[in-house]
Short mmCIF file of C-alpha atoms and ligand atoms in Angstrom, two decimals:
data_model
loop_
_atom_site.label_atom_id
_atom_site.label_comp_id
_atom_site.label_asym_id
_atom_site.label_seq_id
_atom_site.Cartn_x
_atom_site.Cartn_y
_atom_site.Cartn_z
CA UNK A 306 -11.34 46.68 9.57
CA UNK A 307 -10.03 49.87 7.85
CA UNK A 308 -9.71 49.25 4.05
CA UNK A 309 -6.02 50.34 4.16
CA UNK A 310 -5.25 47.96 6.99
CA UNK A 311 -3.05 45.65 4.90
CA UNK A 312 -1.35 48.31 2.83
CA UNK A 313 1.99 49.04 4.36
CA UNK A 314 4.43 49.99 1.69
CA UNK A 315 7.91 51.33 2.66
CA UNK A 316 8.96 53.73 1.34
CA UNK A 317 5.53 55.43 1.15
CA UNK A 318 4.34 55.91 -2.47
CA UNK A 319 3.68 59.27 -3.86
CA UNK A 320 -0.15 58.67 -4.46
CA UNK A 321 -2.27 55.68 -3.23
CA UNK A 322 -5.88 55.31 -3.71
CA UNK A 323 -7.52 52.12 -2.19
CA UNK A 324 -10.25 50.53 -3.93
CA UNK A 325 -12.68 47.82 -2.96
CA UNK A 326 -11.81 44.26 -3.35
CA UNK A 327 -8.80 42.07 -3.89
CA UNK A 328 -6.82 40.26 -6.63
CA UNK A 329 -5.74 36.89 -5.81
CA UNK A 330 -2.48 35.29 -6.93
CA UNK A 331 -2.75 31.53 -7.53
CA UNK A 332 -0.92 28.82 -9.36
CA UNK A 333 -3.20 29.89 -12.29
CA UNK A 334 -2.14 33.45 -12.47
CA UNK A 335 -0.43 34.47 -15.59
CA UNK A 336 2.16 37.31 -15.72
CA UNK A 337 2.21 39.05 -19.18
CA UNK A 338 5.69 40.44 -19.84
CA UNK A 339 7.48 40.99 -23.25
CA UNK A 340 11.19 41.40 -23.38
CA UNK A 341 13.02 43.11 -21.82
CA UNK A 342 10.73 42.76 -18.80
CA UNK A 343 10.78 39.00 -18.78
CA UNK A 344 13.99 38.67 -16.80
CA UNK A 345 12.64 41.23 -14.22
CA UNK A 346 9.58 39.02 -13.97
CA UNK A 347 11.45 35.96 -13.53
CA UNK A 348 13.72 37.34 -10.80
CA UNK A 349 10.47 38.54 -9.05
CA UNK A 350 8.67 35.26 -9.32
CA UNK A 351 11.85 33.47 -8.03
CA UNK A 352 11.56 35.50 -4.85
CA UNK A 353 7.82 34.48 -4.33
CA UNK A 354 7.87 30.74 -5.14
CA UNK A 355 9.56 29.59 -1.95
CA UNK A 356 6.79 31.00 0.23
CA UNK A 357 3.88 30.41 -2.27
CA UNK A 358 4.99 26.84 -3.17
CA UNK A 359 4.12 27.42 -6.72
CA UNK A 360 5.52 29.13 -9.87
CA UNK A 361 3.70 31.80 -11.70
CA UNK A 362 3.62 31.52 -15.50
CA UNK A 363 5.26 34.28 -17.55
CA UNK A 364 3.97 34.71 -21.05
CA UNK A 365 4.67 37.10 -23.82
CA UNK A 366 1.71 39.55 -24.57
CA UNK A 367 1.04 37.70 -28.05
CA UNK A 368 0.44 34.41 -26.28
CA UNK A 369 -1.89 35.36 -23.39
CA UNK A 370 -5.59 34.76 -23.49
CA UNK A 371 -6.73 36.86 -20.59
CA UNK A 372 -4.31 39.49 -19.15
CA UNK A 373 -3.92 38.66 -15.54
CA UNK A 374 -0.88 40.53 -14.33
CA UNK A 375 0.26 42.85 -17.22
CA UNK A 376 3.79 44.37 -17.04
CA UNK A 377 4.13 47.23 -19.68
CA UNK A 378 6.67 49.68 -20.81
CA UNK A 379 4.86 52.85 -21.75
CA UNK A 380 7.52 55.28 -23.24
CA UNK A 381 5.13 58.19 -23.11
CA UNK A 382 4.75 58.07 -19.35
CA UNK A 383 7.64 60.40 -19.08
CA UNK A 384 6.11 62.18 -16.01
CA UNK A 385 6.90 59.19 -13.85
CA UNK A 386 10.63 59.37 -14.48
CA UNK A 387 12.87 56.37 -15.14
CA UNK A 388 12.06 54.88 -11.73
CA UNK A 389 8.34 55.75 -11.27
CA UNK A 390 5.60 53.42 -12.15
CA UNK A 391 1.77 53.30 -12.19
CA UNK A 392 0.16 50.34 -10.51
CA UNK A 393 -3.58 49.50 -10.97
CA UNK A 394 -4.92 46.57 -9.10
CA UNK A 395 -8.55 45.42 -9.76
CA UNK A 396 -10.24 42.02 -8.87
CA UNK A 397 -9.69 40.62 -12.41
CA UNK A 398 -6.39 41.94 -13.22
CA UNK A 399 -3.18 43.87 -12.15
CA UNK A 400 -1.65 46.37 -14.49
CA UNK A 401 1.73 47.73 -14.03
CA UNK A 402 3.16 50.35 -16.28
CA UNK A 403 6.36 52.38 -16.42
CA UNK A 404 8.41 54.18 -18.96
CA UNK A 405 11.57 52.26 -17.96
CA UNK A 406 12.64 48.82 -16.64
CA UNK A 407 13.58 50.22 -13.44
CA UNK A 408 9.99 51.47 -12.88
CA UNK A 409 8.61 48.13 -13.50
CA UNK A 410 11.19 46.59 -11.01
CA UNK A 411 10.00 49.08 -8.17
CA UNK A 412 6.21 48.33 -8.99
CA UNK A 413 6.89 44.62 -8.54
CA UNK A 414 8.52 45.43 -5.12
CA UNK A 415 5.35 47.29 -4.28
CA UNK A 416 3.24 44.26 -5.25
CA UNK A 417 5.27 42.08 -3.15
CA UNK A 418 4.74 44.37 -0.18
CA UNK A 419 1.05 44.25 -0.73
CA UNK A 420 1.13 40.53 -0.20
CA UNK A 421 1.06 39.00 3.26
CA UNK A 422 4.50 39.52 4.91
CA UNK A 423 4.84 35.67 5.05
CA UNK A 424 5.69 36.06 1.34
CA UNK A 425 9.25 36.78 2.69
CA UNK A 426 9.37 33.32 4.48
CA UNK A 427 12.24 31.13 3.73
CA UNK A 428 9.86 28.15 3.92
CA UNK A 429 6.54 27.54 2.53
CA UNK A 430 3.61 29.51 3.88
CA UNK A 431 0.74 27.28 2.66
CA UNK A 432 -1.99 28.64 4.98
CA UNK A 433 -1.88 32.19 3.44
CA UNK A 434 -4.05 33.51 0.85
CA UNK A 435 -2.01 35.65 -1.56
CA UNK A 436 -4.33 38.53 -2.01
CA UNK A 437 -3.55 42.05 -3.17
CA UNK A 438 -5.71 45.00 -2.20
CA UNK A 439 -7.31 46.70 -4.97
CA UNK A 440 -5.87 50.18 -5.47
CA UNK A 441 -4.18 52.66 -7.80
CA UNK A 442 -0.56 53.68 -6.90
CA UNK A 443 1.23 56.26 -8.85
CA UNK A 444 4.72 56.59 -7.58
CA UNK A 445 8.21 58.04 -8.18
CA UNK A 446 11.24 58.84 -5.95
CA UNK A 447 12.12 62.20 -4.65
CA UNK A 448 15.93 61.71 -5.25
CA UNK A 449 18.01 59.88 -7.72
CA UNK A 450 20.69 58.95 -5.33
CA UNK A 451 19.25 56.56 -2.69
CA UNK A 452 22.32 54.78 -1.06
CA UNK A 453 23.64 52.55 1.47
CA UNK A 454 27.34 52.23 2.22
CA UNK A 455 29.12 49.43 3.77
CA UNK A 456 32.59 49.18 5.26
CA UNK A 457 34.10 45.80 4.61
CA UNK A 458 37.61 46.92 5.73
CA UNK A 459 37.34 47.19 9.35
CA UNK A 460 35.60 43.80 9.29
CA UNK A 461 35.40 41.69 6.28
CA UNK A 462 31.93 40.61 5.14
CA UNK A 463 31.40 37.54 3.01
CA UNK A 464 30.10 37.76 -0.44
CA UNK A 465 26.91 36.08 0.33
CA UNK A 466 26.01 38.71 2.88
CA UNK A 467 27.03 41.54 0.42
CA UNK A 468 24.43 40.08 -1.82
CA UNK A 469 21.74 40.03 0.96
CA UNK A 470 22.70 43.65 1.66
CA UNK A 471 22.05 44.50 -1.85
CA UNK A 472 18.63 42.62 -1.71
CA UNK A 473 17.76 44.72 1.31
CA UNK A 474 18.73 47.90 -0.46
CA UNK A 475 16.46 46.86 -3.46
CA UNK A 476 13.60 46.21 -1.00
CA UNK A 477 13.83 49.67 0.05
CA UNK A 478 13.76 50.99 -3.47
CA UNK A 479 17.28 52.34 -3.06
CA UNK A 480 19.63 52.25 -5.90
CA UNK A 481 23.22 52.77 -4.65
CA UNK A 482 25.61 50.49 -2.94
CA UNK A 483 28.66 52.36 -1.80
CA UNK A 484 31.33 49.71 -1.23
CA UNK A 485 34.08 50.85 1.08
CA UNK A 486 36.86 48.50 -0.16
CA UNK A 487 40.21 49.96 1.14
CA UNK A 488 41.31 51.38 4.43
CA UNK A 489 44.07 51.30 6.95
CA UNK A 490 42.79 48.00 8.41
CA UNK A 491 42.50 46.12 5.24
CA UNK A 492 42.56 46.05 1.54
CA UNK A 493 39.56 44.06 0.04
CA UNK A 494 39.71 44.16 -3.70
CA UNK A 495 42.04 42.17 -5.87
CA UNK A 496 44.10 44.19 -8.18
CA UNK A 497 45.94 41.93 -10.60
CA UNK A 498 48.96 44.28 -11.20
CA UNK A 499 49.58 44.61 -7.44
CA UNK A 500 48.90 41.25 -5.92
CA UNK A 501 50.59 42.23 -2.57
CA UNK A 502 47.61 44.69 -1.82
CA UNK A 503 45.50 41.66 -0.93
CA UNK A 504 48.16 39.24 -0.05
CA UNK A 505 49.64 41.49 2.62
CA UNK A 506 47.11 44.45 2.89
CA UNK A 507 44.23 42.03 2.95
CA UNK A 508 45.30 40.93 6.55
CA UNK A 509 45.92 42.30 9.93
CA UNK A 510 47.60 40.38 12.70
CA UNK A 511 45.06 41.23 15.38
CA UNK A 512 42.33 43.76 16.30
CA UNK A 513 41.66 46.06 19.01
CA UNK A 514 39.35 45.05 21.78
CA UNK A 515 36.98 47.49 23.46
CA UNK A 516 36.50 51.34 23.14
CA UNK A 517 38.56 53.21 20.63
CA UNK A 518 40.25 55.58 22.97
CA UNK A 519 40.79 53.25 25.99
CA UNK A 520 44.58 52.92 26.95
CA UNK A 521 46.43 50.82 27.04
CA UNK A 522 45.22 49.35 23.99
CA UNK A 523 44.24 45.58 24.22
CA UNK A 524 44.11 43.18 21.30
CA UNK A 525 42.54 39.93 20.50
CA UNK A 526 45.55 38.15 19.00
CA UNK A 527 43.56 36.82 16.26
CA UNK A 528 44.46 37.50 12.64
CA UNK A 529 41.57 38.97 10.60
CA UNK A 530 41.27 39.41 6.74
CA UNK A 531 39.90 38.46 3.58
CA UNK A 532 39.43 39.95 0.17
CA UNK A 533 37.06 39.73 -3.01
CA UNK A 534 38.53 38.21 -6.23
CA UNK A 535 37.76 40.02 -9.52
CA UNK A 536 35.50 37.22 -10.33
CA UNK A 537 33.51 37.55 -7.15
CA UNK A 538 33.31 41.26 -7.74
CA UNK A 539 31.96 40.84 -11.30
CA UNK A 540 29.44 38.40 -10.00
CA UNK A 541 28.31 41.00 -7.31
CA UNK A 542 28.10 43.83 -9.85
CA UNK A 543 25.86 41.73 -12.13
CA UNK A 544 23.84 40.62 -9.08
CA UNK A 545 23.32 44.37 -8.23
CA UNK A 546 22.56 45.31 -11.93
CA UNK A 547 19.75 42.93 -12.03
CA UNK A 548 18.26 44.55 -8.77
CA UNK A 549 18.78 48.16 -10.40
CA UNK A 550 21.62 48.92 -7.85
CA UNK A 551 24.65 50.63 -9.11
CA UNK A 552 27.76 49.99 -7.06
CA UNK A 553 30.09 52.85 -6.15
CA UNK A 554 33.51 51.45 -5.23
CA UNK A 555 35.68 53.37 -2.81
CA UNK A 556 39.39 53.32 -3.02
CA UNK A 557 40.72 55.56 -0.25
CA UNK A 558 43.64 58.04 -0.91
CA UNK A 559 45.82 59.75 0.11
CA UNK A 560 44.96 58.79 3.50
CA UNK A 561 43.21 55.69 5.05
CA UNK A 562 46.02 53.71 3.13
CA UNK A 563 48.07 52.01 5.66
CA UNK A 564 47.13 48.54 4.34
CA UNK A 565 48.44 49.51 0.84
CA UNK A 566 51.67 51.10 2.35
CA UNK A 567 52.14 47.83 4.30
CA UNK A 568 52.13 46.01 1.00
CA UNK A 569 54.10 48.56 -0.95
CA UNK A 570 56.20 50.79 1.58
CA UNK A 571 57.55 52.89 -1.32
CA UNK A 572 53.92 54.36 -1.43
CA UNK A 573 54.54 55.94 2.15
CA UNK A 574 56.36 58.99 3.16
CA UNK A 575 59.12 57.08 5.13
CA UNK A 576 59.74 54.23 2.78
CA UNK A 577 59.95 52.08 5.91
CA UNK A 578 58.09 48.75 6.56
CA UNK A 579 54.79 48.90 8.30
CA UNK A 580 51.83 46.85 9.07
CA UNK A 581 48.07 46.77 8.34
CA UNK A 582 46.55 48.99 11.09
CA UNK A 583 45.11 47.01 13.95
CA UNK A 584 43.10 49.64 15.86
CA UNK A 585 40.63 52.36 14.97
CA UNK A 586 41.19 56.13 14.29
CA UNK A 587 44.85 56.29 13.46
CA UNK A 588 45.60 57.26 9.81
CA UNK A 589 49.20 57.94 10.82
CA UNK A 590 50.70 56.93 7.46
CA UNK A 591 49.57 58.51 4.20
CA UNK A 592 50.66 58.23 0.58
CA UNK A 593 53.52 60.23 -0.61
CA UNK A 594 53.09 62.60 -3.70
CA UNK A 595 55.64 61.20 -6.03
CA UNK A 596 54.73 60.76 -9.51
CA UNK A 597 55.21 56.94 -9.28
CA UNK A 598 52.62 56.94 -6.46
CA UNK A 599 50.10 58.82 -8.33
CA UNK A 600 50.55 56.38 -11.24
CA UNK A 601 50.21 53.29 -8.84
CA UNK A 602 46.83 54.66 -7.65
CA UNK A 603 45.76 55.26 -11.25
CA UNK A 604 46.67 51.83 -12.01
CA UNK A 605 44.52 50.73 -9.27
CA UNK A 606 41.73 52.78 -10.52
CA UNK A 607 42.11 51.41 -14.13
CA UNK A 608 41.61 47.90 -12.53
CA UNK A 609 38.41 49.27 -10.69
CA UNK A 610 37.05 50.77 -13.92
CA UNK A 611 37.36 47.52 -15.59
CA UNK A 612 35.18 45.93 -12.71
CA UNK A 613 32.72 48.54 -12.10
CA UNK A 614 30.66 49.95 -14.89
CA UNK A 615 28.82 52.72 -12.99
CA UNK A 616 29.66 56.40 -13.44
CA UNK A 617 31.03 57.16 -10.03
CA UNK A 618 34.25 56.17 -8.47
CA UNK A 619 34.84 57.23 -4.73
CA UNK A 620 38.35 58.05 -3.95
CA UNK A 621 37.73 58.81 -0.16
CA UNK A 622 40.20 61.66 0.81
CA UNK A 623 38.81 61.98 4.25
CA UNK A 624 40.51 62.63 7.62
CA UNK A 625 44.02 62.95 5.96
CA UNK A 626 46.50 63.62 8.79
CA UNK A 627 48.88 65.89 7.03
CA UNK A 628 51.67 65.51 9.64
CA UNK A 629 53.63 62.93 7.61
CA UNK A 630 53.64 65.32 4.70
CA UNK A 631 54.93 68.07 6.91
CA UNK A 632 57.58 65.76 8.39
CA UNK A 633 58.86 64.48 4.91
CA UNK A 634 61.61 66.40 3.29
CA UNK A 635 60.69 64.57 -0.09
CA UNK A 636 57.14 65.67 0.10
CA UNK A 637 58.13 69.31 0.99
CA UNK A 638 60.45 69.34 -2.03
CA UNK A 639 57.63 68.04 -4.17
CA UNK A 640 55.32 70.78 -2.92
CA UNK A 641 58.02 73.26 -3.99
CA UNK A 642 58.37 71.74 -7.43
CA UNK A 643 54.63 71.80 -7.90
CA UNK A 644 54.40 75.44 -6.48
CA UNK A 645 51.97 74.47 -3.81
CA UNK A 646 51.81 76.76 -0.63
CA UNK A 647 50.44 74.13 1.83
CA UNK A 648 49.42 70.54 2.58
CA UNK A 649 45.73 71.38 1.74
CA UNK A 650 46.82 72.38 -1.55
CA UNK A 651 48.92 69.10 -1.95
CA UNK A 652 45.77 67.13 -1.16
CA UNK A 653 43.73 68.99 -3.58
CA UNK A 654 46.39 68.62 -6.27
CA UNK A 655 46.33 64.80 -5.49
CA UNK A 656 42.60 64.58 -6.03
CA UNK A 657 42.78 66.66 -9.15
CA UNK A 658 45.25 63.95 -10.62
CA UNK A 659 42.41 61.33 -10.04
CA UNK A 660 39.67 63.73 -11.09
CA UNK A 661 41.45 64.28 -14.49
CA UNK A 662 42.16 60.61 -14.90
CA UNK A 663 38.62 59.49 -14.17
CA UNK A 664 37.05 62.30 -16.39
CA UNK A 665 39.24 61.42 -19.28
CA UNK A 666 37.89 57.83 -19.07
CA UNK A 667 34.30 59.00 -18.85
CA UNK A 668 33.69 58.60 -15.23
CA UNK A 669 33.04 60.88 -12.21
CA UNK A 670 35.02 61.37 -9.17
CA UNK A 671 33.37 61.56 -5.66
CA UNK A 672 34.93 62.03 -2.45
CA UNK A 673 34.32 63.05 1.13
CA UNK A 674 33.69 66.64 1.99
CA UNK A 675 37.47 67.16 2.71
CA UNK A 676 37.97 67.42 -1.00
CA UNK A 677 36.77 70.93 -0.63
CA UNK A 678 39.84 71.92 1.23
CA UNK A 679 42.60 73.43 -0.93
CA UNK A 680 40.24 73.85 -3.81
CA UNK A 681 37.56 71.36 -5.47
CA UNK A 682 38.61 69.49 -8.44
CA UNK A 683 36.49 70.59 -11.45
CA UNK A 684 34.55 67.29 -12.03
CA UNK A 685 34.09 66.35 -8.48
CA UNK A 686 30.95 65.41 -6.61
CA UNK A 687 30.97 65.97 -2.80
CA UNK A 688 29.72 63.40 -0.20
CA UNK A 689 29.01 65.57 2.78
CA UNK A 690 29.59 63.51 6.08
CA UNK A 691 30.88 66.09 8.62
CA UNK A 692 27.55 67.92 8.42
CA UNK A 693 25.37 69.61 5.67
CA UNK A 694 27.91 72.50 5.35
CA UNK A 695 30.20 70.94 2.90
CA UNK A 696 27.37 69.97 0.72
CA UNK A 697 25.88 73.29 0.84
CA UNK A 698 29.06 75.05 -0.16
CA UNK A 699 29.69 72.49 -3.12
CA UNK A 700 26.00 72.98 -4.34
CA UNK A 701 26.50 76.64 -4.24
CA UNK A 702 29.44 76.39 -6.30
CA UNK A 703 27.70 74.12 -8.90
CA UNK A 704 29.05 70.86 -7.77
CA UNK A 705 26.79 67.69 -7.29
CA UNK A 706 26.41 66.56 -3.68
CA UNK A 707 25.43 63.45 -1.91
CA UNK A 708 24.27 64.16 1.61
CA UNK A 709 25.69 61.72 4.14
CA UNK A 710 25.80 63.80 7.43
CA UNK A 711 26.97 61.66 10.42
CA UNK A 712 24.28 63.03 12.81
CA UNK A 713 21.45 61.75 10.65
CA UNK A 714 22.99 58.95 8.45
CA UNK A 715 25.69 57.13 10.41
CA UNK A 716 24.15 53.82 11.32
CA UNK A 717 27.31 52.72 13.27
CA UNK A 718 26.05 55.31 15.79
CA UNK A 719 24.01 54.15 18.80
CA UNK A 720 20.34 53.84 18.10
CA UNK A 721 19.17 53.54 21.67
CA UNK A 722 20.67 53.93 25.19
CA UNK A 723 24.32 53.03 25.11
CA UNK A 724 23.97 51.38 28.61
CA UNK A 725 21.88 48.60 27.20
CA UNK A 726 23.13 48.60 23.59
CA UNK A 727 26.03 46.45 22.28
CA UNK A 728 29.35 48.49 22.23
CA UNK A 729 29.23 50.94 19.27
CA UNK A 730 31.71 53.58 18.08
CA UNK A 731 29.64 56.38 19.78
CA UNK A 732 27.08 59.08 18.66
CA UNK A 733 23.42 58.67 18.99
CA UNK A 734 21.21 58.46 15.97
CA UNK A 735 17.76 57.03 16.81
CA UNK A 736 15.18 56.04 14.21
CA UNK A 737 13.06 59.17 14.48
CA UNK A 738 16.26 61.30 13.87
CA UNK A 739 17.01 59.45 10.71
CA UNK A 740 13.36 59.95 9.74
CA UNK A 741 13.29 63.57 10.36
CA UNK A 742 16.25 64.10 8.02
CA UNK A 743 15.74 66.39 4.76
CA UNK A 744 18.71 66.15 2.55
CA UNK A 745 17.92 69.64 1.13
CA UNK A 746 19.24 72.10 3.42
CA UNK A 747 17.89 75.60 3.95
CA UNK A 748 19.44 78.47 1.94
CA UNK A 749 19.74 76.84 -1.52
CA UNK A 750 18.01 78.28 -4.48
CA UNK A 751 15.92 75.85 -6.57
CA UNK A 752 18.85 75.63 -9.05
CA UNK A 753 21.40 74.87 -6.45
CA UNK A 754 19.10 72.56 -4.81
CA UNK A 755 19.14 70.50 -8.01
CA UNK A 756 22.86 69.66 -7.17
CA UNK A 757 21.66 67.58 -4.22
CA UNK A 758 21.59 64.17 -5.82
CA UNK A 759 20.16 62.50 -2.76
CA UNK A 760 21.43 60.88 0.48
CA UNK A 761 22.91 57.69 1.83
CA UNK A 762 23.26 55.70 5.07
CA UNK A 763 26.81 54.68 6.36
CA UNK A 764 27.66 51.47 8.05
CA UNK A 765 31.19 51.70 9.30
CA UNK A 766 32.26 48.33 10.91
CA UNK A 767 34.89 48.97 13.60
CA UNK A 768 32.40 47.80 16.13
CA UNK A 769 30.37 45.67 13.81
CA UNK A 770 32.08 42.33 13.21
CA UNK A 771 29.48 40.09 11.77
CA UNK A 772 26.65 40.27 9.04
CA UNK A 773 24.17 39.84 11.93
CA UNK A 774 25.28 43.12 13.56
CA UNK A 775 25.30 44.79 10.35
CA UNK A 776 21.65 44.02 10.20
CA UNK A 777 21.01 45.10 13.72
CA UNK A 778 22.63 48.54 13.19
CA UNK A 779 21.27 49.18 9.75
CA UNK A 780 17.55 48.19 10.28
CA UNK A 781 15.14 49.67 10.57
CA UNK A 782 17.14 52.75 10.32
CA UNK A 783 17.65 52.01 6.55
CA UNK A 784 13.82 51.82 6.15
CA UNK A 785 13.50 55.32 7.64
CA UNK A 786 16.18 56.58 5.45
CA UNK A 787 14.41 54.87 2.35
CA UNK A 788 11.45 57.16 3.06
CA UNK A 789 13.61 60.14 3.32
CA UNK A 790 15.12 59.62 -0.11
CA UNK A 791 12.20 58.22 -1.90
CA UNK A 792 8.91 59.92 -0.43
CA UNK A 793 7.46 63.28 -0.73
CA UNK A 794 8.74 65.45 2.12
CA UNK A 795 5.20 66.84 2.95
CA UNK A 796 3.77 63.31 3.20
CA UNK A 797 6.34 62.34 6.04
CA UNK A 798 4.70 61.38 9.32
CA UNK A 799 6.71 59.42 11.79
CA UNK A 800 3.92 57.88 13.76
CA UNK A 801 2.07 56.76 10.53
CA UNK A 802 5.58 55.43 9.44
CA UNK A 803 5.92 53.44 12.61
CA UNK A 804 2.63 51.81 11.99
CA UNK A 805 3.58 50.70 8.57
CA UNK A 806 6.85 49.72 10.01
CA UNK A 807 5.25 46.93 12.20
CA UNK A 808 4.35 45.07 9.00
CA UNK A 809 7.64 45.77 7.43
CA UNK A 810 9.36 44.21 10.48
CA UNK A 811 7.40 41.10 9.91
CA UNK A 812 8.81 40.99 6.31
CA UNK A 813 12.32 41.23 7.80
CA UNK A 814 11.53 38.61 10.39
CA UNK A 815 10.35 36.09 7.94
CA UNK A 816 13.30 36.80 5.82
CA UNK A 817 15.65 36.09 8.66
CA UNK A 818 17.03 39.74 9.11
CA UNK A 819 18.31 40.49 12.44
CA UNK A 820 16.93 43.98 12.77
CA UNK A 821 16.64 45.97 15.96
CA UNK A 822 13.08 46.10 17.37
CA UNK A 823 12.31 49.73 18.23
CA UNK A 824 10.71 50.63 21.54
C1 ACM B 1315 34.34 59.39 7.49
O1 ACM B 1315 33.50 58.97 8.27
N1 ACM B 1315 35.57 59.36 7.77
C2 ACM B 1315 33.87 59.59 6.17
#
């Protein structure tokens, strides 16, 4: 048996040197962890004890006699960055060092992946020896932004699943959860000042059946909806924080807002009553440009800032159908008043109102790449989805960029032959394509390339109505993307990744994740 046979870490670490022998975890093993590492160690132990059937002891450094599993912050290990770690496993002890808590968290995820995959079982796996291969790993991520997005508007996802999704993000050493909370088909976040957003906008009377463009449209005659209370959101934010995942909430504007307009028709361009949208595509109604509407959306953001402590707030701004602005005498008058020449400039003006608002409150605006049209707001970060070009242009003009190009990172696209796969929105993004992605496009100087913060995977849920199906579409493509954003580009090798993935899929299976088995 090759020495490395049981080392299958995903994402692949920067450096890994296999050594002879094993360390064995038993009920006698002591983890040595001082504050502030204790809660991190406790959380880790909790995820092990179901499968192991015993608890590991956690003691402060001063109390321990023989250091068995030592977790240590080493402030001078700056070369590892905040998220890197050094792991040394010898037969007598495990030593995990990092200059920050995040590095210790990621080192513990690596240790868990060095145990037999049964460690992910939801029941006791008493026949397993919990051995860890002796080795030395030095590891740090390639990018700071390693994200997964989830659309909970097209189909509402229960809070318990949102937490599992965050656990999956953390398992892959990813650190951003982009929570798409509002859209034409549903508003999912409670805003105290505007209760109708969820009372009315949180529901639609029915949902389209079958392909998006099929005519005539058919519907399921079943109401769909749901929303997260502020209390639930605070709980999720804290859950994510403990797993070193930052949530980026997305509140769409000025398009993808039909649910909000259904709740408050005065936000729209006609003022007429409307309904939360029941089919896909669309975006036929958008916000007007009145001062009161800008203030309304800023009030919403105020509520969002109160719930989400992370630096980035996503304001969407994609796919805005400008026709309602062209058709509205009030909007046209408003454009004159603001001395704007066209609707692109009006969209840019709208985004700038939000950019100023967020910047004044110490946060940063991020939006889809359409925010480049009509002029980019000064503080904006661009999420490049239609391709790499938007990101390239933004990076060249000194703006930060997150790469999310649909051809590589849209996990709602088919991952195999559409004839045998469940109905999806379209596209074709197989595992190898995801794996081949490099978030740094050609043509950037090193200074410009530094503006590429990283990349993320998208899970739009028009054709993904249940948590099981989210898992099916997201995995294992999320595993491939994790390697894109964490591992060194020159170390990437798809067939070698596939062999590690075999073990990784066992982990997912024991955990009860409904991933798609690649051919
Ligand atoms: C998008 O897919 N409209 C960002």
